[in-house]
JSON list of C-alpha atoms in Angstrom, two decimals:
[
{"chain": "A", "resi": 1, "resn": "UNK", "atom": "CA", "xyz": [2.99, 5.94, -21.75]},
{"chain": "A", "resi": 2, "resn": "UNK", "atom": "CA", "xyz": [4.45, 4.95, -18.81]},
{"chain": "A", "resi": 3, "resn": "UNK", "atom": "CA", "xyz": [2.03, 2.74, -16.40]},
{"chain": "A", "resi": 4, "resn": "UNK", "atom": "CA", "xyz": [3.71, 4.75, -12.97]},
{"chain": "A", "resi": 5, "resn": "UNK", "atom": "CA", "xyz": [4.00, 7.99, -12.93]},
{"chain": "A", "resi": 6, "resn": "UNK", "atom": "CA", "xyz": [5.87, 10.06, -10.58]},
{"chain": "A", "resi": 7, "resn": "UNK", "atom": "CA", "xyz": [6.15, 14.34, -9.34]},
{"chain": "A", "resi": 8, "resn": "UNK", "atom": "CA", "xyz": [7.93, 16.61, -9.60]},
{"chain": "A", "resi": 9, "resn": "UNK", "atom": "CA", "xyz": [10.96, 14.49, -11.46]},
{"chain": "A", "resi": 10, "resn": "UNK", "atom": "CA", "xyz": [13.36, 16.93, -8.85]},
{"chain": "A", "resi": 11, "resn": "UNK", "atom": "CA", "xyz": [12.16, 18.76, -5.59]},
{"chain": "A", "resi": 12, "resn": "UNK", "atom": "CA", "xyz": [14.37, 20.75, -3.14]},
{"chain": "A", "resi": 13, "resn": "UNK", "atom": "CA", "xyz": [14.47, 21.29, -0.22]},
{"chain": "A", "resi": 14, "resn": "UNK", "atom": "CA", "xyz": [16.00, 23.07, 3.03]},
{"chain": "A", "resi": 15, "resn": "UNK", "atom": "CA", "xyz": [17.45, 20.18, 5.42]},
{"chain": "A", "resi": 16, "resn": "UNK", "atom": "CA", "xyz": [14.15, 19.39, 7.77]},
{"chain": "A", "resi": 17, "resn": "UNK", "atom": "CA", "xyz": [11.37, 20.71, 5.94]},
{"chain": "A", "resi": 18, "resn": "UNK", "atom": "CA", "xyz": [8.75, 18.29, 5.38]},
{"chain": "A", "resi": 19, "resn": "UNK", "atom": "CA", "xyz": [7.98, 17.49, 1.77]},
{"chain": "A", "resi": 20, "resn": "UNK", "atom": "CA", "xyz": [5.48, 14.51, -0.61]},
{"chain": "A", "resi": 21, "resn": "UNK", "atom": "CA", "xyz": [6.12, 13.07, -3.43]},
{"chain": "A", "resi": 22, "resn": "UNK", "atom": "CA", "xyz": [3.84, 12.24, -5.53]},
{"chain": "A", "resi": 23, "resn": "UNK", "atom": "CA", "xyz": [2.93, 9.01, -8.13]},
{"chain": "A", "resi": 24, "resn": "UNK", "atom": "CA", "xyz": [0.01, 7.72, -10.03]},
{"chain": "A", "resi": 25, "resn": "UNK", "atom": "CA", "xyz": [-0.87, 4.60, -11.41]},
{"chain": "A", "resi": 26, "resn": "UNK", "atom": "CA", "xyz": [-2.39, 2.73, -13.87]},
{"chain": "A", "resi": 27, "resn": "UNK", "atom": "CA", "xyz": [-1.34, -0.40, -13.96]},
{"chain": "A", "resi": 28, "resn": "UNK", "atom": "CA", "xyz": [-4.22, -2.71, -12.84]},
{"chain": "A", "resi": 29, "resn": "UNK", "atom": "CA", "xyz": [-5.01, -5.22, -11.23]},
{"chain": "A", "resi": 30, "resn": "UNK", "atom": "CA", "xyz": [-2.51, -5.28, -9.20]},
{"chain": "A", "resi": 31, "resn": "UNK", "atom": "CA", "xyz": [-1.56, -6.07, -5.64]},
{"chain": "A", "resi": 32, "resn": "UNK", "atom": "CA", "xyz": [1.20, -3.77, -4.10]},
{"chain": "A", "resi": 33, "resn": "UNK", "atom": "CA", "xyz": [2.97, -0.63, -4.20]},
{"chain": "A", "resi": 34, "resn": "UNK", "atom": "CA", "xyz": [5.54, 0.03, -3.13]},
{"chain": "A", "resi": 35, "resn": "UNK", "atom": "CA", "xyz": [8.51, 3.08, -2.98]},
{"chain": "A", "resi": 36, "resn": "UNK", "atom": "CA", "xyz": [11.94, 2.24, -2.77]},
{"chain": "A", "resi": 37, "resn": "UNK", "atom": "CA", "xyz": [15.35, 4.13, -2.22]},
{"chain": "A", "resi": 38, "resn": "UNK", "atom": "CA", "xyz": [17.90, 4.80, -4.51]},
{"chain": "A", "resi": 39, "resn": "UNK", "atom": "CA", "xyz": [21.08, 6.47, -3.78]},
{"chain": "A", "resi": 40, "resn": "UNK", "atom": "CA", "xyz": [23.95, 7.67, -6.79]},
{"chain": "A", "resi": 41, "resn": "UNK", "atom": "CA", "xyz": [25.62, 4.95, -8.40]},
{"chain": "A", "resi": 42, "resn": "UNK", "atom": "CA", "xyz": [24.22, 1.59, -5.99]},
{"chain": "A", "resi": 43, "resn": "UNK", "atom": "CA", "xyz": [20.47, -0.83, -6.50]},
{"chain": "A", "resi": 44, "resn": "UNK", "atom": "CA", "xyz": [17.58, 0.91, -4.33]},
{"chain": "A", "resi": 45, "resn": "UNK", "atom": "CA", "xyz": [16.58, -0.27, -1.09]},
{"chain": "A", "resi": 46, "resn": "UNK", "atom": "CA", "xyz": [12.48, -1.15, 0.12]},
{"chain": "A", "resi": 47, "resn": "UNK", "atom": "CA", "xyz": [11.26, 1.94, 1.78]},
{"chain": "A", "resi": 48, "resn": "UNK", "atom": "CA", "xyz": [7.59, 0.57, 2.63]},
{"chain": "A", "resi": 49, "resn": "UNK", "atom": "CA", "xyz": [5.26, -1.70, 0.63]},
{"chain": "A", "resi": 50, "resn": "UNK", "atom": "CA", "xyz": [1.84, -1.54, 0.84]},
{"chain": "A", "resi": 51, "resn": "UNK", "atom": "CA", "xyz": [-0.91, -4.57, -0.15]},
{"chain": "A", "resi": 52, "resn": "UNK", "atom": "CA", "xyz": [-4.23, -3.08, -1.98]},
{"chain": "A", "resi": 53, "resn": "UNK", "atom": "CA", "xyz": [-5.98, -2.82, 0.75]},
{"chain": "A", "resi": 54, "resn": "UNK", "atom": "CA", "xyz": [-3.07, -1.04, 2.39]},
{"chain": "A", "resi": 55, "resn": "UNK", "atom": "CA", "xyz": [-3.81, 3.23, 3.25]},
{"chain": "A", "resi": 56, "resn": "UNK", "atom": "CA", "xyz": [-0.70, 3.90, 4.97]},
{"chain": "A", "resi": 57, "resn": "UNK", "atom": "CA", "xyz": [2.17, 2.58, 5.61]},
{"chain": "A", "resi": 58, "resn": "UNK", "atom": "CA", "xyz": [5.54, 3.84, 8.01]},
{"chain": "A", "resi": 59, "resn": "UNK", "atom": "CA", "xyz": [8.57, 4.23, 8.33]},
{"chain": "A", "resi": 60, "resn": "UNK", "atom": "CA", "xyz": [9.73, 6.18, 10.44]},
{"chain": "A", "resi": 61, "resn": "UNK", "atom": "CA", "xyz": [10.17, 10.06, 8.80]},
{"chain": "A", "resi": 62, "resn": "UNK", "atom": "CA", "xyz": [8.82, 8.53, 5.79]},
{"chain": "A", "resi": 63, "resn": "UNK", "atom": "CA", "xyz": [4.83, 7.12, 5.35]},
{"chain": "A", "resi": 64, "resn": "UNK", "atom": "CA", "xyz": [3.67, 6.22, 2.31]},
{"chain": "A", "resi": 65, "resn": "UNK", "atom": "CA", "xyz": [-0.38, 6.88, 1.25]},
{"chain": "A", "resi": 66, "resn": "UNK", "atom": "CA", "xyz": [-2.19, 4.76, -1.33]},
{"chain": "A", "resi": 67, "resn": "UNK", "atom": "CA", "xyz": [-5.83, 5.47, -2.49]},
{"chain": "A", "resi": 68, "resn": "UNK", "atom": "CA", "xyz": [-6.46, 2.33, -4.98]},
{"chain": "A", "resi": 69, "resn": "UNK", "atom": "CA", "xyz": [-10.02, 4.01, -6.02]},
{"chain": "A", "resi": 70, "resn": "UNK", "atom": "CA", "xyz": [-8.30, 7.50, -7.19]},
{"chain": "A", "resi": 71, "resn": "UNK", "atom": "CA", "xyz": [-4.88, 4.98, -8.34]},
{"chain": "A", "resi": 72, "resn": "UNK", "atom": "CA", "xyz": [-2.79, 7.61, -6.36]},
{"chain": "A", "resi": 73, "resn": "UNK", "atom": "CA", "xyz": [-1.05, 7.12, -4.10]},
{"chain": "A", "resi": 74, "resn": "UNK", "atom": "CA", "xyz": [2.40, 10.08, -1.90]},
{"chain": "A", "resi": 75, "resn": "UNK", "atom": "CA", "xyz": [5.95, 9.26, 0.48]},
{"chain": "A", "resi": 76, "resn": "UNK", "atom": "CA", "xyz": [5.77, 11.67, 2.49]},
{"chain": "A", "resi": 77, "resn": "UNK", "atom": "CA", "xyz": [9.66, 12.60, 5.25]},
{"chain": "A", "resi": 78, "resn": "UNK", "atom": "CA", "xyz": [9.32, 14.12, 7.48]},
{"chain": "A", "resi": 79, "resn": "UNK", "atom": "CA", "xyz": [12.17, 16.45, 8.85]},
{"chain": "A", "resi": 80, "resn": "UNK", "atom": "CA", "xyz": [14.29, 15.62, 6.25]},
{"chain": "A", "resi": 81, "resn": "UNK", "atom": "CA", "xyz": [17.76, 15.23, 6.32]},
{"chain": "A", "resi": 82, "resn": "UNK", "atom": "CA", "xyz": [21.21, 15.63, 4.26]},
{"chain": "A", "resi": 83, "resn": "UNK", "atom": "CA", "xyz": [20.75, 11.71, 3.81]},
{"chain": "A", "resi": 84, "resn": "UNK", "atom": "CA", "xyz": [17.42, 11.80, 2.28]},
{"chain": "A", "resi": 85, "resn": "UNK", "atom": "CA", "xyz": [18.94, 13.04, -0.86]},
{"chain": "A", "resi": 86, "resn": "UNK", "atom": "CA", "xyz": [18.44, 9.97, -3.35]},
{"chain": "A", "resi": 87, "resn": "UNK", "atom": "CA", "xyz": [16.60, 9.52, -5.98]},
{"chain": "A", "resi": 88, "resn": "UNK", "atom": "CA", "xyz": [12.58, 8.21, -4.74]},
{"chain": "A", "resi": 89, "resn": "UNK", "atom": "CA", "xyz": [11.53, 5.23, -7.01]},
{"chain": "A", "resi": 90, "resn": "UNK", "atom": "CA", "xyz": [8.03, 4.17, -7.02]},
{"chain": "A", "resi": 91, "resn": "UNK", "atom": "CA", "xyz": [7.15, 0.65, -7.18]},
{"chain": "A", "resi": 92, "resn": "UNK", "atom": "CA", "xyz": [4.15, -1.12, -8.72]},
{"chain": "A", "resi": 93, "resn": "UNK", "atom": "CA", "xyz": [2.97, -4.99, -8.74]},
{"chain": "A", "resi": 94, "resn": "UNK", "atom": "CA", "xyz": [1.40, -6.38, -11.58]},
{"chain": "A", "resi": 95, "resn": "UNK", "atom": "CA", "xyz": [-0.81, -8.77, -9.91]},
{"chain": "A", "resi": 96, "resn": "UNK", "atom": "CA", "xyz": [-1.40, -10.61, -13.43]},
{"chain": "A", "resi": 97, "resn": "UNK", "atom": "CA", "xyz": [2.24, -10.72, -14.09]},
{"chain": "A", "resi": 98, "resn": "UNK", "atom": "CA", "xyz": [4.18, -10.58, -10.34]},
{"chain": "A", "resi": 99, "resn": "UNK", "atom": "CA", "xyz": [6.13, -8.27, -12.18]},
{"chain": "A", "resi": 100, "resn": "UNK", "atom": "CA", "xyz": [7.03, -4.64, -10.37]},
{"chain": "A", "resi": 101, "resn": "UNK", "atom": "CA", "xyz": [6.75, -1.50, -13.06]},
{"chain": "A", "resi": 102, "resn": "UNK", "atom": "CA", "xyz": [9.05, 0.93, -11.78]},
{"chain": "A", "resi": 103, "resn": "UNK", "atom": "CA", "xyz": [8.48, 3.89, -11.73]},
{"chain": "A", "resi": 104, "resn": "UNK", "atom": "CA", "xyz": [11.14, 6.79, -12.74]},
{"chain": "A", "resi": 105, "resn": "UNK", "atom": "CA", "xyz": [11.63, 8.41, -10.05]},
{"chain": "A", "resi": 106, "resn": "UNK", "atom": "CA", "xyz": [12.00, 11.91, -7.72]},
{"chain": "A", "resi": 107, "resn": "UNK", "atom": "CA", "xyz": [15.12, 13.55, -8.04]},
{"chain": "A", "resi": 108, "resn": "UNK", "atom": "CA", "xyz": [15.61, 14.78, -3.66]},
{"chain": "A", "resi": 109, "resn": "UNK", "atom": "CA", "xyz": [18.44, 17.17, -3.46]},
{"chain": "A", "resi": 110, "resn": "UNK", "atom": "CA", "xyz": [18.43, 18.55, 0.51]},
{"chain": "A", "resi": 111, "resn": "UNK", "atom": "CA", "xyz": [20.35, 21.11, 1.44]},
{"chain": "A", "resi": 112, "resn": "UNK", "atom": "CA", "xyz": [21.72, 22.97, 4.39]},
{"chain": "B", "resi": 1, "resn": "UNK", "atom": "CA", "xyz": [24.14, -4.15, 2.05]},
{"chain": "B", "resi": 2, "resn": "UNK", "atom": "CA", "xyz": [21.04, -6.00, 1.11]},
{"chain": "B", "resi": 3, "resn": "UNK", "atom": "CA", "xyz": [23.22, -9.74, 1.53]},
{"chain": "B", "resi": 4, "resn": "UNK", "atom": "CA", "xyz": [23.02, -9.73, -2.38]},
{"chain": "B", "resi": 5, "resn": "UNK", "atom": "CA", "xyz": [26.15, -8.55, -4.07]},
{"chain": "B", "resi": 6, "resn": "UNK", "atom": "CA", "xyz": [26.83, -8.09, -8.05]},
{"chain": "B", "resi": 7, "resn": "UNK", "atom": "CA", "xyz": [30.22, -7.71, -9.90]},
{"chain": "B", "resi": 8, "resn": "UNK", "atom": "CA", "xyz": [32.06, -6.34, -11.04]},
{"chain": "B", "resi": 9, "resn": "UNK", "atom": "CA", "xyz": [30.71, -3.11, -9.46]},
{"chain": "B", "resi": 10, "resn": "UNK", "atom": "CA", "xyz": [31.71, -1.20, -12.85]},
{"chain": "B", "resi": 11, "resn": "UNK", "atom": "CA", "xyz": [32.60, -2.21, -16.73]},
{"chain": "B", "resi": 12, "resn": "UNK", "atom": "CA", "xyz": [34.81, -0.43, -19.42]},
{"chain": "B", "resi": 13, "resn": "UNK", "atom": "CA", "xyz": [33.95, -2.49, -23.02]},
{"chain": "B", "resi": 14, "resn": "UNK", "atom": "CA", "xyz": [34.92, -1.58, -26.56]},
{"chain": "B", "resi": 15, "resn": "UNK", "atom": "CA", "xyz": [31.71, -2.26, -28.03]},
{"chain": "B", "resi": 16, "resn": "UNK", "atom": "CA", "xyz": [31.78, -5.73, -29.50]},
{"chain": "B", "resi": 17, "resn": "UNK", "atom": "CA", "xyz": [33.26, -7.09, -26.69]},
{"chain": "B", "resi": 18, "resn": "UNK", "atom": "CA", "xyz": [31.05, -10.19, -25.33]},
{"chain": "B", "resi": 19, "resn": "UNK", "atom": "CA", "xyz": [30.63, -9.17, -21.00]},
{"chain": "B", "resi": 20, "resn": "UNK", "atom": "CA", "xyz": [29.67, -10.77, -18.06]},
{"chain": "B", "resi": 21, "resn": "UNK", "atom": "CA", "xyz": [28.02, -10.58, -14.72]},
{"chain": "B", "resi": 22, "resn": "UNK", "atom": "CA", "xyz": [27.96, -12.30, -11.77]},
{"chain": "B", "resi": 23, "resn": "UNK", "atom": "CA", "xyz": [25.14, -11.45, -9.66]},
{"chain": "B", "resi": 24, "resn": "UNK", "atom": "CA", "xyz": [24.90, -13.29, -5.83]},
{"chain": "B", "resi": 25, "resn": "UNK", "atom": "CA", "xyz": [21.41, -12.92, -4.38]},
{"chain": "B", "resi": 26, "resn": "UNK", "atom": "CA", "xyz": [20.86, -13.45, -0.82]},
{"chain": "B", "resi": 27, "resn": "UNK", "atom": "CA", "xyz": [21.55, -17.55, 0.18]},
{"chain": "B", "resi": 28, "resn": "UNK", "atom": "CA", "xyz": [17.49, -18.37, 0.73]},
{"chain": "B", "resi": 29, "resn": "UNK", "atom": "CA", "xyz": [15.98, -16.39, -1.91]},
{"chain": "B", "resi": 30, "resn": "UNK", "atom": "CA", "xyz": [14.71, -19.00, -4.68]},
{"chain": "B", "resi": 31, "resn": "UNK", "atom": "CA", "xyz": [13.79, -15.48, -7.07]},
{"chain": "B", "resi": 32, "resn": "UNK", "atom": "CA", "xyz": [16.57, -14.16, -9.03]},
{"chain": "B", "resi": 33, "resn": "UNK", "atom": "CA", "xyz": [15.84, -11.14, -11.05]},
{"chain": "B", "resi": 34, "resn": "UNK", "atom": "CA", "xyz": [17.74, -8.99, -13.17]},
{"chain": "B", "resi": 35, "resn": "UNK", "atom": "CA", "xyz": [16.57, -5.35, -14.34]},
{"chain": "B", "resi": 36, "resn": "UNK", "atom": "CA", "xyz": [18.51, -2.57, -16.58]},
{"chain": "B", "resi": 37, "resn": "UNK", "atom": "CA", "xyz": [18.81, 1.09, -15.41]},
{"chain": "B", "resi": 38, "resn": "UNK", "atom": "CA", "xyz": [19.26, 3.93, -18.14]},
{"chain": "B", "resi": 39, "resn": "UNK", "atom": "CA", "xyz": [19.91, 7.53, -16.32]},
{"chain": "B", "resi": 40, "resn": "UNK", "atom": "CA", "xyz": [17.69, 9.07, -15.01]},
{"chain": "B", "resi": 41, "resn": "UNK", "atom": "CA", "xyz": [15.29, 6.99, -15.44]},
{"chain": "B", "resi": 42, "resn": "UNK", "atom": "CA", "xyz": [13.69, 3.34, -12.72]},
{"chain": "B", "resi": 43, "resn": "UNK", "atom": "CA", "xyz": [14.89, 0.05, -13.84]},
{"chain": "B", "resi": 44, "resn": "UNK", "atom": "CA", "xyz": [13.70, -1.81, -16.76]},
{"chain": "B", "resi": 45, "resn": "UNK", "atom": "CA", "xyz": [12.53, -5.70, -15.81]},
{"chain": "B", "resi": 46, "resn": "UNK", "atom": "CA", "xyz": [15.00, -8.16, -18.18]},
{"chain": "B", "resi": 47, "resn": "UNK", "atom": "CA", "xyz": [14.44, -11.61, -16.89]},
{"chain": "B", "resi": 48, "resn": "UNK", "atom": "CA", "xyz": [13.84, -13.52, -13.82]},
{"chain": "B", "resi": 49, "resn": "UNK", "atom": "CA", "xyz": [14.28, -16.87, -12.02]},
{"chain": "B", "resi": 50, "resn": "UNK", "atom": "CA", "xyz": [12.85, -19.71, -10.17]},
{"chain": "B", "resi": 51, "resn": "UNK", "atom": "CA", "xyz": [15.58, -21.64, -8.67]},
{"chain": "B", "resi": 52, "resn": "UNK", "atom": "CA", "xyz": [17.31, -22.68, -11.24]},
{"chain": "B", "resi": 53, "resn": "UNK", "atom": "CA", "xyz": [14.10, -21.70, -13.77]},
{"chain": "B", "resi": 54, "resn": "UNK", "atom": "CA", "xyz": [14.34, -18.49, -16.34]},
{"chain": "B", "resi": 55, "resn": "UNK", "atom": "CA", "xyz": [10.66, -18.29, -16.18]},
{"chain": "B", "resi": 56, "resn": "UNK", "atom": "CA", "xyz": [9.91, -14.55, -18.14]},
{"chain": "B", "resi": 57, "resn": "UNK", "atom": "CA", "xyz": [12.28, -12.39, -20.31]},
{"chain": "B", "resi": 58, "resn": "UNK", "atom": "CA", "xyz": [11.24, -9.38, -21.06]},
{"chain": "B", "resi": 59, "resn": "UNK", "atom": "CA", "xyz": [11.51, -8.49, -25.12]},
{"chain": "B", "resi": 60, "resn": "UNK", "atom": "CA", "xyz": [14.19, -5.81, -23.94]},
{"chain": "B", "resi": 61, "resn": "UNK", "atom": "CA", "xyz": [16.64, -9.01, -23.51]},
{"chain": "B", "resi": 62, "resn": "UNK", "atom": "CA", "xyz": [17.63, -9.61, -27.52]},
{"chain": "B", "resi": 63, "resn": "UNK", "atom": "CA", "xyz": [19.32, -12.66, -28.25]},
{"chain": "B", "resi": 64, "resn": "UNK", "atom": "CA", "xyz": [22.74, -10.69, -27.45]},
{"chain": "B", "resi": 65, "resn": "UNK", "atom": "CA", "xyz": [21.77, -11.07, -24.03]},
{"chain": "B", "resi": 66, "resn": "UNK", "atom": "CA", "xyz": [21.77, -15.01, -22.39]},
{"chain": "B", "resi": 67, "resn": "UNK", "atom": "CA", "xyz": [21.52, -15.39, -18.20]},
{"chain": "B", "resi": 68, "resn": "UNK", "atom": "CA", "xyz": [21.85, -18.33, -16.76]},
{"chain": "B", "resi": 69, "resn": "UNK", "atom": "CA", "xyz": [21.15, -19.33, -12.52]},
{"chain": "B", "resi": 70, "resn": "UNK", "atom": "CA", "xyz": [23.03, -22.60, -12.72]},
{"chain": "B", "resi": 71, "resn": "UNK", "atom": "CA", "xyz": [22.27, -24.53, -9.95]},
{"chain": "B", "resi": 72, "resn": "UNK", "atom": "CA", "xyz": [19.88, -22.46, -8.48]},
{"chain": "B", "resi": 73, "resn": "UNK", "atom": "CA", "xyz": [22.13, -19.75, -5.92]},
{"chain": "B", "resi": 74, "resn": "UNK", "atom": "CA", "xyz": [24.22, -17.24, -8.09]},
{"chain": "B", "resi": 75, "resn": "UNK", "atom": "CA", "xyz": [23.75, -15.80, -11.51]},
{"chain": "B", "resi": 76, "resn": "UNK", "atom": "CA", "xyz": [25.40, -14.08, -14.87]},
{"chain": "B", "resi": 77, "resn": "UNK", "atom": "CA", "xyz": [24.06, -12.11, -16.60]},
{"chain": "B", "resi": 78, "resn": "UNK", "atom": "CA", "xyz": [26.49, -11.80, -20.83]},
{"chain": "B", "resi": 79, "resn": "UNK", "atom": "CA", "xyz": [26.04, -9.66, -23.34]},
{"chain": "B", "resi": 80, "resn": "UNK", "atom": "CA", "xyz": [28.06, -10.95, -26.85]},
{"chain": "B", "resi": 81, "resn": "UNK", "atom": "CA", "xyz": [28.44, -7.45, -29.51]},
{"chain": "B", "resi": 82, "resn": "UNK", "atom": "CA", "xyz": [27.65, -5.26, -26.79]},
{"chain": "B", "resi": 83, "resn": "UNK", "atom": "CA", "xyz": [26.75, -1.91, -28.73]},
{"chain": "B", "resi": 84, "resn": "UNK", "atom": "CA", "xyz": [26.66, 1.25, -27.07]},
{"chain": "B", "resi": 85, "resn": "UNK", "atom": "CA", "xyz": [23.45, 1.56, -26.32]},
{"chain": "B", "resi": 86, "resn": "UNK", "atom": "CA", "xyz": [24.38, -1.71, -23.94]},
{"chain": "B", "resi": 87, "resn": "UNK", "atom": "CA", "xyz": [25.60, 0.86, -21.12]},
{"chain": "B", "resi": 88, "resn": "UNK", "atom": "CA", "xyz": [23.71, 0.15, -18.68]},
{"chain": "B", "resi": 89, "resn": "UNK", "atom": "CA", "xyz": [23.81, -0.21, -15.25]},
{"chain": "B", "resi": 90, "resn": "UNK", "atom": "CA", "xyz": [22.84, -3.70, -14.39]},
{"chain": "B", "resi": 91, "resn": "UNK", "atom": "CA", "xyz": [20.55, -4.49, -11.29]},
{"chain": "B", "resi": 92, "resn": "UNK", "atom": "CA", "xyz": [20.60, -8.21, -9.75]},
{"chain": "B", "resi": 93, "resn": "UNK", "atom": "CA", "xyz": [17.39, -8.29, -7.02]},
{"chain": "B", "resi": 94, "resn": "UNK", "atom": "CA", "xyz": [16.13, -11.03, -5.13]},
{"chain": "B", "resi": 95, "resn": "UNK", "atom": "CA", "xyz": [13.55, -11.94, -2.57]},
{"chain": "B", "resi": 96, "resn": "UNK", "atom": "CA", "xyz": [12.35, -15.80, -1.52]},
{"chain": "B", "resi": 97, "resn": "UNK", "atom": "CA", "xyz": [9.61, -16.15, -3.66]},
{"chain": "B", "resi": 98, "resn": "UNK", "atom": "CA", "xyz": [5.71, -17.09, -3.75]},
{"chain": "B", "resi": 99, "resn": "UNK", "atom": "CA", "xyz": [4.83, -19.32, -1.02]},
{"chain": "B", "resi": 100, "resn": "UNK", "atom": "CA", "xyz": [7.98, -18.36, 1.51]},
{"chain": "B", "resi": 101, "resn": "UNK", "atom": "CA", "xyz": [7.35, -15.85, 4.88]},
{"chain": "B", "resi": 102, "resn": "UNK", "atom": "CA", "xyz": [8.12, -13.38, 4.85]},
{"chain": "B", "resi": 103, "resn": "UNK", "atom": "CA", "xyz": [7.08, -9.62, 2.92]},
{"chain": "B", "resi": 104, "resn": "UNK", "atom": "CA", "xyz": [7.11, -10.32, -0.47]},
{"chain": "B", "resi": 105, "resn": "UNK", "atom": "CA", "xyz": [10.23, -7.72, -0.45]},
{"chain": "B", "resi": 106, "resn": "UNK", "atom": "CA", "xyz": [13.32, -7.32, -3.20]},
{"chain": "B", "resi": 107, "resn": "UNK", "atom": "CA", "xyz": [16.84, -6.62, -2.19]},
{"chain": "B", "resi": 108, "resn": "UNK", "atom": "CA", "xyz": [18.70, -5.44, -5.24]},
{"chain": "B", "resi": 109, "resn": "UNK", "atom": "CA", "xyz": [22.32, -5.77, -5.41]},
{"chain": "B", "resi": 110, "resn": "UNK", "atom": "CA", "xyz": [24.58, -2.37, -5.92]},
{"chain": "B", "resi": 111, "resn": "UNK", "atom": "CA", "xyz": [23.94, -2.39, -9.64]},
{"chain": "B", "resi": 112, "resn": "UNK", "atom": "CA", "xyz": [27.64, -3.10, -12.09]},
{"chain": "B", "resi": 113, "resn": "UNK", "atom": "CA", "xyz": [27.99, -0.29, -14.61]},
{"chain": "B", "resi": 114, "resn": "UNK", "atom": "CA", "xyz": [27.99, -0.96, -17.64]},
{"chain": "B", "resi": 115, "resn": "UNK", "atom": "CA", "xyz": [30.08, 1.32, -20.31]},
{"chain": "B", "resi": 116, "resn": "UNK", "atom": "CA", "xyz": [30.99, 0.49, -24.33]},
{"chain": "B", "resi": 117, "resn": "UNK", "atom": "CA", "xyz": [33.37, 2.90, -25.66]}
]
């Protein structure tokens, strides 16, 4: 069982709409939770990074939330653009090993 | 461009051949990581270096795989006697390392896509 699970696996939305991606994790203890954006054929690019004590972090139209009690995080994208089409990967830092545990990602497609 | 460069971007090889990939991290970054990513999956950790020291290797890294970072700068990942199951994207990432200033962000290269025929 993957320690970081994301939903939905894929999502299609129209340009200008908002969407929310979910991440549930079992990694414990953890130090940080990250969201990365990965364009097809490219390496992941960091969007947000939250420590275990933070509840929210914004980066432009991207807002990440973290509930460490329920071990859930979400990434909210506001006013989507065509360039938002990518995979969004939730990543949790395992505290003991300092290792990043990656989710399988949510594939987002934004259509005009 | 994150500042981490990988070469080559694509590699096609026949089963049984050896391949070597190179990663040049951001120059002041002490830590360098190798990941493997298959289609539809997130990256999986392979190994990482603190300067020239290889500190951890995943069980995914069979004895056909070897990684080096001889001078604590660039790193190479070699796969010997390639198998079709080695086909994947191989990603390199770097970060400043413990005790360094700034957020602990791993900066990824664009990856090397390996296809084993």
